[in-house]
Amino acid sequence: MQDKSRAPARLRADGDSLVLVQPIRALDQTRGAALVLRYPMAQALAPYRPLMAAVIIVGLIGATLVAAASWALSRGLAKPITALDEAARRLQRGEEVSVEVTTHDEIGRLAESFNLMADEIREREADMVHQALHDAETGLPNRRALERAIQDRLIGLAVGEQVVIGTIGLDRFPQVRAAIGYELATQLVAKLGQRIVDTVPGLIVGRLTTSILCVVSTTTDTEDVLARAEALLPSLEAPLQIGGEPVDVHITFGLASATKADIDASRLIEHALIGLDQARATHGKMMVFDPVAYGDPASNLSLMSEMLEAVRNGDLFLNHQPKLDLRSGQITGVEALVRWNHPTRGFLRPDLFVGMAEETGHIRALTDYVLTQAIEDQARLRAAGHEVLMSVNVSGRLIDDQGFAEHAIAQVMAAGANICFEITETAVIGNPDIALAVLARLAEANIRVSIDDYGSGLSSLAYLKQIRADELKIDKMFVTALESGGTDALLVKSTVDLAHSLGMKVTAEGVETREVIAALQLMGCDLAQGYHVAKPLAVDKLVEFLDAWAIDLPVKTESRLSA
């Protein structure tokens, strides 16, 4: 049997006490015995309380240090990341931004990369802005940049100041470009722009179109600007060295001004461009935009719509002005003149809508209508027993239109009409090869060609020689001055002789008196047209006029041809 006195003691907690139980050998072998010791818990733990307090304090201090270190570490990481995030947001809004680099760790390298990216974005944006505001070929400010500059100046105008816009057009630029090439022609534009900048410091100079520059300035005296611009013309037109060779420069000015910001920049530029067109139309070197001559664009557009409607409805009509043969005394031809009695605007002069039809591209429709009516009126004259040559005015814009030519030829040949096309001498200047080919085709179809208003423009003997024309019409400004003699008489006489030497007949326009008739006869002129012969007549009145003329031909001849 095991000796119970050697059994291990057991320690346990019992409420507020510690109990130690140690088995002992009993006197009575039949019963066990144990020694039980009870000790209060508080007294047992009393020696350990200072140690426990120290452990708790140390634990709290450790936890505090860990928390502080964690906070410091998170702050050290979060602050630069937050700064990067804010910088990225500002960069997204288009602001210029950079991040301060304070470390050389991963965060520092990230900040350096961000700054490099921001610099590249700024450079690209600056390049994009420059491209958006400058002409790629010349480096000059483009229209958008000019409009911004003009608008800024309009807004900032002081009392008495004006913004003046000048458009400078290189004359005959397509011909210059064809002669020297595209690249050198572009250099010509760029060098002209630089010449203007060097000549007049402080001007804003930009490129509006391929061949038109624009200058912007502010002034208190528009007349002074005009005088200075006129004085600068000779120096601006001095030849420029392009590709090592001198190239002649010929320019035309268009000007417009505004005294307050009641007009936007785009409209002001358009006014200056119109001024340039007006200068070229009058063969001048400079013109200030004339709003009266320009008219109302909305009204003009409406007028063209109404004209097309009138063409479709047959509301236009023709009057015919007779041409008198100065040798036979007979009426051998008439000129068809379009007329329009507008339902609300009243009678409209042809120059009010014909020129506009040319500019807006509607001249083909108008000319087709006039030709159709002229052929019909000629048929009525033939039915009444009168065979006369019917002349129709044809725009120079249609002479190099082969489609129009073929359509007109087919129409004339189908009707067996006796038609003459009156064109201006400058009609062949735009596309001479095509125009001369069209004129040759008209001659083959027995459609005669008359050169109208000879002497009113830039007469060219070279083109006159090439044009296969049957008739030359001397402009009325020379004819009406014949009575006074002088150089006009010499010019008319030399023109008659020149035309005859080229195989053409000569018609004098604007004949108002018998004295002019007599002078023309002495010069050998063939035909006369004007109010002294007859005013333009509707076809019914023309039939009556021709009937009366044929019946009383000797009297008519005497009254018209005798001085």
Coordinates of C-alpha atoms in Angstrom, one line a residue:
M1 CA 0.0 0.0 0.0
Q2 CA 1.2 3.5 -0.9
D3 CA 2.4 5.6 1.9
K4 CA -0.1 8.5 2.1
S5 CA 2.3 10.7 4.1
R6 CA 4.3 11.0 0.9
A7 CA 1.4 12.1 -1.3
P8 CA 1.9 15.6 -2.8
A9 CA 0.3 18.6 -1.2
R10 CA -2.5 20.4 -3.0
L11 CA -2.9 24.2 -3.1
R12 CA -6.2 25.7 -4.1
A13 CA -8.2 28.9 -3.7
D14 CA -11.2 28.8 -1.6
G15 CA -13.0 32.1 -1.6
D16 CA -10.8 34.8 -0.1
S17 CA -8.3 32.2 1.2
L18 CA -5.6 29.9 0.0
V19 CA -5.9 26.3 1.2
L20 CA -3.0 23.9 1.4
V21 CA -3.9 20.2 1.9
Q22 CA -1.1 17.8 2.8
P23 CA -1.9 14.2 3.5
I24 CA -0.3 12.7 6.6
R25 CA 0.1 9.3 8.1
A26 CA -2.7 8.5 10.5
L27 CA -2.6 6.6 13.7
D28 CA -5.5 4.5 12.7
Q29 CA -4.6 2.6 9.6
T30 CA -8.2 2.3 8.7
R31 CA -8.7 6.0 8.2
G32 CA -6.8 8.7 6.3
A33 CA -5.6 12.0 7.6
A34 CA -4.5 15.3 6.1
L35 CA -3.0 18.6 7.3
V36 CA -5.1 21.6 6.1
L37 CA -3.6 25.1 6.2
R38 CA -5.8 28.1 5.4
Y39 CA -4.2 31.5 4.6
P40 CA -6.0 34.7 3.7
M41 CA -5.6 35.6 0.0
A42 CA -5.0 39.3 0.6
Q43 CA -2.1 38.6 2.9
A44 CA -0.7 36.1 0.4
L45 CA -0.7 38.6 -2.5
A46 CA 0.4 41.6 -0.5
P47 CA 4.1 41.2 -1.3
Y48 CA 3.3 41.2 -5.1
R49 CA 1.2 44.3 -5.4
P50 CA 4.0 46.7 -6.1
L51 CA 5.3 44.5 -8.8
M52 CA 1.9 44.3 -10.4
A53 CA 1.6 48.1 -10.4
A54 CA 5.0 48.4 -12.0
V55 CA 4.0 45.9 -14.7
I56 CA 0.8 47.8 -15.4
I57 CA 2.6 51.1 -15.6
V58 CA 5.2 49.8 -17.9
G59 CA 2.5 48.2 -20.1
L60 CA 0.7 51.5 -20.3
I61 CA 3.8 53.4 -21.2
G62 CA 4.7 50.8 -23.8
A63 CA 1.2 51.0 -25.4
T64 CA 1.4 54.8 -25.4
L65 CA 4.8 54.7 -27.1
V66 CA 3.6 52.2 -29.7
A67 CA 0.5 54.4 -30.4
A68 CA 2.7 57.5 -30.7
A69 CA 5.1 55.7 -33.0
S70 CA 2.3 54.4 -35.1
W71 CA 0.7 57.9 -35.4
A72 CA 4.0 59.5 -36.3
L73 CA 4.6 56.8 -38.9
S74 CA 1.2 57.2 -40.4
R75 CA 1.5 60.9 -40.4
G76 CA 4.9 60.7 -42.1
L77 CA 3.3 58.6 -44.9
A78 CA 0.0 60.3 -45.2
K79 CA 1.1 63.9 -45.3
P80 CA 3.1 63.6 -48.6
I81 CA 0.5 61.3 -50.1
T82 CA -2.2 63.9 -49.2
A83 CA 0.0 66.6 -50.7
L84 CA 0.4 64.6 -53.9
D85 CA -3.4 64.0 -54.0
E86 CA -4.1 67.7 -53.7
A87 CA -1.5 68.6 -56.3
A88 CA -3.0 66.1 -58.7
R89 CA -6.5 67.6 -58.2
R90 CA -5.1 71.1 -58.9
L91 CA -3.3 69.9 -62.0
Q92 CA -6.5 68.4 -63.2
R93 CA -8.1 71.8 -62.9
G94 CA -5.4 73.3 -65.1
E95 CA -3.4 75.0 -62.4
E96 CA 0.3 75.2 -62.4
V97 CA 1.5 73.1 -59.4
S98 CA 4.6 71.3 -58.1
V99 CA 5.3 69.2 -55.0
E100 CA 8.1 69.9 -52.5
V101 CA 10.5 67.0 -52.4
T102 CA 11.9 66.6 -48.8
T103 CA 13.0 62.9 -48.8
H104 CA 14.8 60.5 -51.1
D105 CA 12.7 57.5 -50.3
E106 CA 9.9 56.0 -52.4
I107 CA 7.6 59.0 -51.6
G108 CA 10.3 61.4 -52.6
R109 CA 10.9 59.7 -55.9
L110 CA 7.1 59.7 -56.5
A111 CA 7.0 63.4 -55.9
E112 CA 9.9 64.0 -58.3
S113 CA 8.1 61.9 -61.0
F114 CA 4.9 64.0 -60.4
N115 CA 6.8 67.2 -60.9
L116 CA 8.4 66.0 -64.1
M117 CA 4.9 64.9 -65.4
A118 CA 3.5 68.4 -64.4
D119 CA 6.3 70.1 -66.3
E120 CA 5.7 68.0 -69.4
I121 CA 2.0 68.7 -69.3
R122 CA 2.6 72.5 -69.0
E123 CA 5.0 72.3 -72.0
R124 CA 2.5 70.4 -74.1
E125 CA -0.3 72.8 -73.1
A126 CA 1.8 75.8 -74.0
D127 CA 2.6 74.2 -77.3
M128 CA -1.0 73.5 -78.0
V129 CA -2.0 77.0 -77.1
H130 CA 0.7 78.4 -79.4
Q131 CA -0.5 76.2 -82.2
A132 CA -4.1 77.2 -81.6
L133 CA -3.3 80.9 -81.8
H134 CA -0.6 81.0 -84.5
D135 CA -0.4 80.2 -88.2
A136 CA 1.5 77.0 -88.7
E137 CA 3.2 78.1 -91.9
T138 CA 4.3 81.6 -91.0
G139 CA 4.3 81.7 -87.2
L140 CA 2.2 84.8 -87.2
P141 CA -0.9 85.1 -85.0
N142 CA -3.9 83.5 -86.6
R143 CA -7.5 84.7 -86.8
R144 CA -8.4 83.4 -83.3
A145 CA -5.5 85.3 -81.8
L146 CA -6.4 88.4 -83.7
E147 CA -10.0 88.2 -82.5
R148 CA -8.9 87.9 -78.9
A149 CA -6.6 90.9 -79.2
I150 CA -9.3 93.0 -80.9
Q151 CA -11.9 92.1 -78.3
D152 CA -9.5 93.0 -75.5
R153 CA -8.8 96.3 -77.0
L154 CA -12.5 97.0 -77.6
I155 CA -13.2 96.3 -74.0
G156 CA -10.4 98.5 -72.8
L157 CA -11.1 101.5 -75.0
A158 CA -10.7 104.9 -73.3
V159 CA -12.8 107.9 -74.2
G160 CA -12.0 109.1 -77.7
E161 CA -10.1 106.0 -78.7
Q162 CA -10.8 103.7 -81.6
V163 CA -9.7 100.2 -82.6
V164 CA -8.6 100.2 -86.2
I165 CA -8.3 97.0 -88.2
G166 CA -6.4 96.9 -91.4
T167 CA -6.5 94.0 -93.9
I168 CA -3.5 93.8 -96.3
G169 CA -4.1 91.7 -99.3
L170 CA -1.3 90.5 -101.6
D171 CA -2.5 91.2 -105.1
R172 CA -2.4 88.4 -107.7
F173 CA -1.2 86.0 -105.0
P174 CA -2.3 82.8 -106.9
Q175 CA -0.2 83.9 -109.9
V176 CA 2.8 84.7 -107.6
R177 CA 2.5 81.3 -106.0
A178 CA 2.3 79.6 -109.3
A179 CA 5.4 81.4 -110.4
I180 CA 7.7 80.9 -107.3
G181 CA 6.1 77.8 -105.7
Y182 CA 4.0 77.3 -102.5
E183 CA 6.9 77.3 -100.0
L184 CA 8.5 80.5 -101.3
A185 CA 5.1 82.2 -101.5
T186 CA 4.5 81.3 -97.9
Q187 CA 7.9 82.9 -97.1
L188 CA 6.8 86.0 -98.9
V189 CA 3.7 86.3 -96.7
A190 CA 5.8 85.7 -93.5
K191 CA 8.5 88.3 -94.6
L192 CA 5.8 90.9 -95.4
G193 CA 4.3 90.4 -92.0
Q194 CA 7.7 90.9 -90.4
R195 CA 8.4 93.9 -92.5
I196 CA 5.1 95.5 -91.2
V197 CA 6.2 94.7 -87.6
D198 CA 9.6 96.2 -88.1
T199 CA 8.2 99.3 -89.9
V200 CA 5.5 100.1 -87.3
P201 CA 6.5 98.8 -83.9
G202 CA 3.6 98.1 -81.5
L203 CA 1.2 96.8 -84.2
I204 CA -0.3 93.4 -83.8
V205 CA 0.2 91.6 -87.1
G206 CA -1.4 88.3 -88.0
R207 CA -2.5 86.1 -90.9
L208 CA -6.2 86.0 -91.8
T209 CA -6.1 83.9 -95.0
T210 CA -3.6 82.5 -97.4
S211 CA -2.9 85.9 -98.9
I212 CA -4.3 88.4 -96.4
L213 CA -2.6 89.8 -93.3
C214 CA -4.3 91.8 -90.6
V215 CA -3.0 94.6 -88.4
V216 CA -4.6 95.8 -85.1
S217 CA -4.0 99.2 -83.5
T218 CA -5.6 101.7 -81.2
T219 CA -5.8 105.4 -82.1
T220 CA -7.5 108.6 -81.4
D221 CA -7.3 109.9 -85.0
T222 CA -8.5 107.6 -87.8
E223 CA -7.5 110.2 -90.4
D224 CA -3.9 110.1 -89.1
V225 CA -3.9 106.3 -89.4
L226 CA -5.1 106.5 -93.0
A227 CA -2.4 109.1 -93.9
R228 CA 0.3 106.9 -92.3
A229 CA -0.9 103.8 -94.1
E230 CA -0.9 105.6 -97.4
A231 CA 2.6 106.9 -96.7
L232 CA 3.8 103.4 -95.8
L233 CA 2.6 101.8 -99.0
P234 CA 5.8 102.5 -101.1
S235 CA 8.1 101.0 -98.4
L236 CA 5.8 98.0 -97.9
E237 CA 5.6 97.3 -101.6
A238 CA 9.4 97.3 -102.0
P239 CA 10.6 94.0 -103.5
L240 CA 11.4 91.2 -100.9
Q241 CA 14.3 88.8 -101.2
I242 CA 12.8 85.3 -101.5
G243 CA 15.1 82.4 -102.2
G244 CA 17.9 84.8 -103.0
E245 CA 15.9 86.6 -105.7
P246 CA 13.8 89.9 -105.5
V247 CA 10.1 89.4 -105.7
D248 CA 7.7 92.3 -106.4
V249 CA 5.1 93.0 -103.8
H250 CA 1.8 94.6 -104.6
I251 CA -0.8 95.1 -101.8
T252 CA -4.2 96.6 -101.2
F253 CA -5.5 97.9 -97.9
G254 CA -9.0 97.5 -96.4
L255 CA -9.8 99.3 -93.2
A256 CA -12.5 99.3 -90.5
S257 CA -12.8 100.9 -87.1
A258 CA -14.9 100.8 -84.0
T259 CA -15.3 103.3 -81.1
K260 CA -16.8 101.0 -78.5
A261 CA -17.4 97.3 -77.8
D262 CA -20.8 97.3 -79.5
I263 CA -19.4 95.1 -82.3
D264 CA -17.6 91.8 -81.9
A265 CA -14.1 91.3 -83.2
S266 CA -15.2 88.8 -85.9
R267 CA -17.6 91.3 -87.4
L268 CA -15.0 94.1 -87.3
I269 CA -12.6 91.8 -89.2
E270 CA -15.3 91.1 -91.7
H271 CA -15.8 94.8 -92.3
A272 CA -12.1 95.3 -92.9
L273 CA -12.1 92.4 -95.4
I274 CA -15.1 93.9 -97.2
G275 CA -13.2 97.2 -97.3
L276 CA -10.4 95.3 -99.0
D277 CA -12.9 93.9 -101.5
Q278 CA -14.3 97.4 -102.1
A279 CA -10.9 98.8 -102.8
R280 CA -10.1 96.1 -105.3
A281 CA -13.5 96.5 -107.0
T282 CA -12.6 100.2 -107.6
H283 CA -9.0 99.4 -108.5
G284 CA -7.9 101.5 -105.6
K285 CA -5.0 100.8 -103.2
M286 CA -6.9 101.6 -100.0
M287 CA -10.6 101.7 -98.9
V288 CA -12.3 102.2 -95.6
F289 CA -15.3 99.9 -95.2
D290 CA -18.4 101.6 -96.7
P291 CA -21.5 100.3 -95.0
V292 CA -23.8 102.1 -97.4
A293 CA -22.3 100.5 -100.5
Y294 CA -22.2 97.1 -98.7
G295 CA -25.9 97.3 -97.9
D296 CA -27.7 94.9 -95.6
P297 CA -26.5 91.3 -95.9
A298 CA -29.8 89.8 -94.6
S299 CA -31.7 91.9 -97.1
N300 CA -29.3 90.8 -99.9
L301 CA -29.7 87.2 -99.0
S302 CA -33.5 87.6 -99.0
L303 CA -33.3 89.4 -102.4
M304 CA -31.4 86.4 -103.9
S305 CA -34.0 84.0 -102.6
E306 CA -36.7 86.2 -104.1
M307 CA -34.8 86.4 -107.4
L308 CA -34.6 82.7 -107.7
E309 CA -38.3 82.5 -107.0
A310 CA -38.9 85.1 -109.7
V311 CA -36.8 83.0 -112.1
R312 CA -38.9 79.9 -111.3
N313 CA -42.1 81.8 -111.7
G314 CA -41.1 83.8 -114.8
D315 CA -41.5 87.2 -113.0
L316 CA -38.4 88.6 -114.6
F317 CA -38.7 90.1 -118.1
L318 CA -36.5 91.5 -120.9
N319 CA -36.3 94.8 -122.6
H320 CA -34.3 95.1 -125.8
Q321 CA -32.2 98.1 -126.9
P322 CA -31.8 98.4 -130.7
K323 CA -28.4 98.7 -132.4
L324 CA -28.2 101.0 -135.4
D325 CA -26.0 100.2 -138.4
L326 CA -24.3 103.5 -139.1
R327 CA -23.8 102.6 -142.8
S328 CA -27.1 101.2 -143.9
G329 CA -29.3 102.9 -141.3
Q330 CA -31.0 99.6 -140.4
I331 CA -31.6 98.1 -137.0
T332 CA -29.5 94.9 -137.2
G333 CA -29.3 93.9 -133.6
V334 CA -30.7 94.3 -130.1
E335 CA -29.3 93.8 -126.6
A336 CA -31.4 91.9 -124.2
L337 CA -31.5 93.6 -120.8
V338 CA -33.1 91.8 -117.8
R339 CA -35.7 93.8 -115.7
W340 CA -37.4 93.0 -112.4
N341 CA -40.4 94.8 -111.1
H342 CA -40.4 93.5 -107.5
P343 CA -43.8 93.1 -105.9
T344 CA -42.7 95.0 -102.7
R345 CA -39.4 96.7 -103.5
G346 CA -40.6 98.1 -106.8
F347 CA -38.5 98.4 -109.9
L348 CA -34.9 97.1 -109.3
R349 CA -32.0 98.2 -111.4
P350 CA -30.1 95.3 -112.8
D351 CA -26.9 96.3 -111.1
L352 CA -28.7 95.7 -107.7
F353 CA -29.3 92.0 -108.3
V354 CA -27.1 90.9 -111.2
G355 CA -23.8 91.7 -109.4
M356 CA -25.2 90.1 -106.3
A357 CA -26.1 87.0 -108.3
E358 CA -22.5 86.8 -109.5
E359 CA -21.1 87.0 -106.0
T360 CA -23.6 84.5 -104.5
G361 CA -23.2 81.9 -107.2
H362 CA -26.7 82.4 -108.7
I363 CA -25.6 84.0 -111.9
R364 CA -26.0 80.6 -113.8
A365 CA -29.7 80.4 -113.0
L366 CA -30.3 84.0 -114.0
T367 CA -28.3 83.7 -117.2
D368 CA -30.1 80.5 -118.2
Y369 CA -33.4 82.3 -117.7
V370 CA -32.3 85.3 -119.7
L371 CA -31.0 83.2 -122.6
T372 CA -34.3 81.2 -122.7
Q373 CA -36.4 84.4 -122.8
A374 CA -34.1 86.0 -125.4
I375 CA -34.5 83.0 -127.7
E376 CA -38.3 83.1 -127.2
D377 CA -38.3 86.9 -127.9
Q378 CA -36.2 86.4 -131.0
A379 CA -38.7 83.8 -132.3
R380 CA -41.5 86.4 -131.8
L381 CA -39.5 89.0 -133.8
R382 CA -38.9 86.5 -136.6
A383 CA -42.6 85.7 -136.6
A384 CA -43.2 89.4 -137.1
G385 CA -40.7 89.5 -140.0
H386 CA -37.7 90.9 -138.2
E387 CA -34.3 89.1 -138.3
V388 CA -32.0 90.8 -135.8
L389 CA -29.0 89.6 -133.8
M390 CA -29.9 89.0 -130.2
S391 CA -27.1 89.9 -127.7
V392 CA -27.1 88.5 -124.2
N393 CA -24.8 89.5 -121.4
V394 CA -22.8 86.6 -120.0
S395 CA -20.8 86.9 -116.8
G396 CA -17.1 86.3 -116.9
R397 CA -17.7 83.7 -114.2
L398 CA -19.6 81.6 -116.7
I399 CA -17.1 81.8 -119.6
D400 CA -14.8 79.3 -118.0
D401 CA -17.8 77.1 -117.0
Q402 CA -17.8 74.4 -119.7
G403 CA -21.1 73.0 -118.4
F404 CA -22.8 76.3 -119.0
A405 CA -21.3 76.6 -122.5
E406 CA -22.4 73.2 -123.6
H407 CA -25.9 73.8 -122.2
A408 CA -26.2 77.2 -124.0
I409 CA -24.9 75.8 -127.3
A410 CA -27.4 73.0 -127.2
Q411 CA -30.2 75.5 -126.4
V412 CA -29.2 77.9 -129.2
M413 CA -28.7 75.2 -131.8
A414 CA -32.0 73.5 -131.0
A415 CA -33.9 76.8 -131.5
G416 CA -31.8 77.9 -134.6
A417 CA -31.3 81.2 -132.8
N418 CA -29.0 84.0 -133.9
I419 CA -27.3 84.9 -130.6
C420 CA -24.3 86.9 -129.5
F421 CA -22.8 86.6 -126.1
E422 CA -21.5 89.9 -124.7
I423 CA -18.6 89.4 -122.3
T424 CA -16.1 91.7 -120.6
E425 CA -12.5 91.6 -121.7
T426 CA -11.4 90.5 -118.2
A427 CA -13.6 87.4 -118.5
V428 CA -10.6 85.3 -119.7
I429 CA -8.1 86.5 -117.0
G430 CA -9.1 84.0 -114.3
N431 CA -8.6 80.8 -116.3
P432 CA -7.5 81.9 -119.7
D433 CA -6.9 78.5 -121.1
I434 CA -10.4 77.2 -120.3
A435 CA -12.0 80.5 -121.2
L436 CA -10.4 80.7 -124.6
A437 CA -11.3 77.1 -125.3
V438 CA -14.9 77.9 -124.4
L439 CA -14.9 80.9 -126.7
A440 CA -13.6 78.8 -129.5
R441 CA -16.3 76.2 -128.9
L442 CA -18.9 79.0 -129.1
A443 CA -17.5 80.2 -132.4
E444 CA -17.7 76.7 -133.8
A445 CA -21.4 76.7 -132.8
N446 CA -22.0 80.0 -134.6
I447 CA -22.6 81.9 -131.4
R448 CA -21.0 85.3 -131.8
V449 CA -18.9 86.9 -129.1
S450 CA -18.8 90.6 -128.3
I451 CA -16.3 92.3 -125.9
D452 CA -18.4 94.6 -123.8
D453 CA -17.4 97.8 -122.1
Y454 CA -14.0 97.9 -123.7
G455 CA -11.8 100.5 -122.1
S456 CA -13.6 100.6 -118.7
G457 CA -11.2 98.1 -117.2
L458 CA -7.6 97.1 -117.5
S459 CA -7.6 96.6 -121.3
S460 CA -5.1 94.0 -122.4
L461 CA -4.0 93.8 -126.0
A462 CA -2.7 90.3 -125.4
Y463 CA -6.1 89.0 -124.4
L464 CA -7.8 91.1 -127.1
K465 CA -5.7 89.3 -129.7
Q466 CA -6.4 85.9 -128.3
I467 CA -10.2 86.3 -127.9
R468 CA -12.1 85.1 -131.0
A469 CA -14.6 88.0 -130.9
D470 CA -16.9 89.3 -133.6
E471 CA -17.6 92.7 -132.0
L472 CA -16.0 95.2 -129.7
K473 CA -18.2 97.6 -127.8
I474 CA -16.7 100.9 -126.7
D475 CA -17.7 102.0 -123.2
K476 CA -20.1 104.9 -123.0
M477 CA -17.8 107.0 -120.8
F478 CA -15.6 107.5 -123.9
V479 CA -18.5 107.9 -126.3
T480 CA -20.4 110.6 -124.4
A481 CA -17.2 112.8 -124.3
L482 CA -16.8 112.8 -128.1
E483 CA -18.5 116.1 -128.6
S484 CA -15.8 117.8 -126.5
G485 CA -13.0 116.3 -128.7
G486 CA -9.7 115.9 -127.0
T487 CA -8.0 112.6 -126.1
D488 CA -11.3 110.7 -125.9
A489 CA -11.8 111.1 -129.6
L490 CA -8.3 109.9 -130.3
L491 CA -8.9 106.9 -128.1
V492 CA -12.2 106.0 -129.8
K493 CA -10.6 106.4 -133.3
S494 CA -7.6 104.2 -132.4
T495 CA -9.9 101.6 -130.8
V496 CA -12.0 101.5 -134.0
D497 CA -9.0 101.0 -136.1
L498 CA -7.5 98.4 -133.8
A499 CA -10.8 96.4 -133.8
H500 CA -11.1 96.5 -137.6
S501 CA -7.5 95.3 -137.9
L502 CA -8.5 92.3 -135.8
G503 CA -11.5 91.6 -137.9
M504 CA -14.1 92.9 -135.4
K505 CA -17.0 95.3 -135.9
V506 CA -17.3 98.2 -133.4
T507 CA -20.4 99.3 -131.5
A508 CA -20.4 102.6 -129.6
E509 CA -22.5 102.5 -126.4
G510 CA -24.2 105.5 -124.8
V511 CA -25.0 107.4 -128.0
E512 CA -27.2 110.3 -126.9
T513 CA -26.9 112.9 -129.7
R514 CA -26.7 113.3 -133.5
E515 CA -23.4 115.0 -133.1
V516 CA -21.9 111.9 -131.6
I517 CA -23.4 109.8 -134.4
A518 CA -21.7 112.1 -136.9
A519 CA -18.4 111.8 -135.1
L520 CA -18.6 108.0 -135.0
Q521 CA -19.4 107.8 -138.7
L522 CA -16.3 109.8 -139.5
M523 CA -14.2 107.5 -137.4
G524 CA -15.6 104.4 -139.2
C525 CA -17.6 103.0 -136.3
D526 CA -20.0 100.3 -137.4
L527 CA -22.9 100.4 -134.9
A528 CA -24.5 102.8 -132.4
Q529 CA -26.5 102.0 -129.4
G530 CA -28.1 104.5 -127.0
Y531 CA -31.1 106.7 -126.3
H532 CA -30.6 108.6 -129.5
V533 CA -31.5 105.4 -131.4
A534 CA -34.0 104.0 -128.9
K535 CA -34.4 103.2 -125.3
P536 CA -34.8 99.6 -124.2
L537 CA -38.2 98.2 -125.2
A538 CA -40.4 95.3 -124.3
V539 CA -40.7 92.8 -127.0
D540 CA -44.2 94.0 -128.1
K541 CA -43.0 97.6 -128.3
L542 CA -39.9 96.5 -130.1
V543 CA -42.0 94.8 -132.8
E544 CA -43.9 98.1 -133.2
F545 CA -40.6 100.0 -133.3
L546 CA -39.1 97.8 -136.0
D547 CA -42.3 97.8 -138.0
A548 CA -42.3 101.6 -138.0
W549 CA -38.5 101.8 -138.8
A550 CA -38.8 99.5 -141.8
I551 CA -41.8 101.5 -143.2
D552 CA -40.1 104.8 -142.8
L553 CA -36.4 103.8 -143.2
P554 CA -35.3 106.8 -145.3
V555 CA -36.8 109.3 -142.8
K556 CA -35.5 107.4 -139.8
T557 CA -32.1 107.1 -141.3
E558 CA -32.0 110.9 -142.0
S559 CA -33.2 111.8 -138.5
R560 CA -30.8 109.5 -136.8
L561 CA -27.7 109.8 -139.0
S562 CA -27.7 113.4 -140.1
A563 CA -26.1 116.0 -138.0

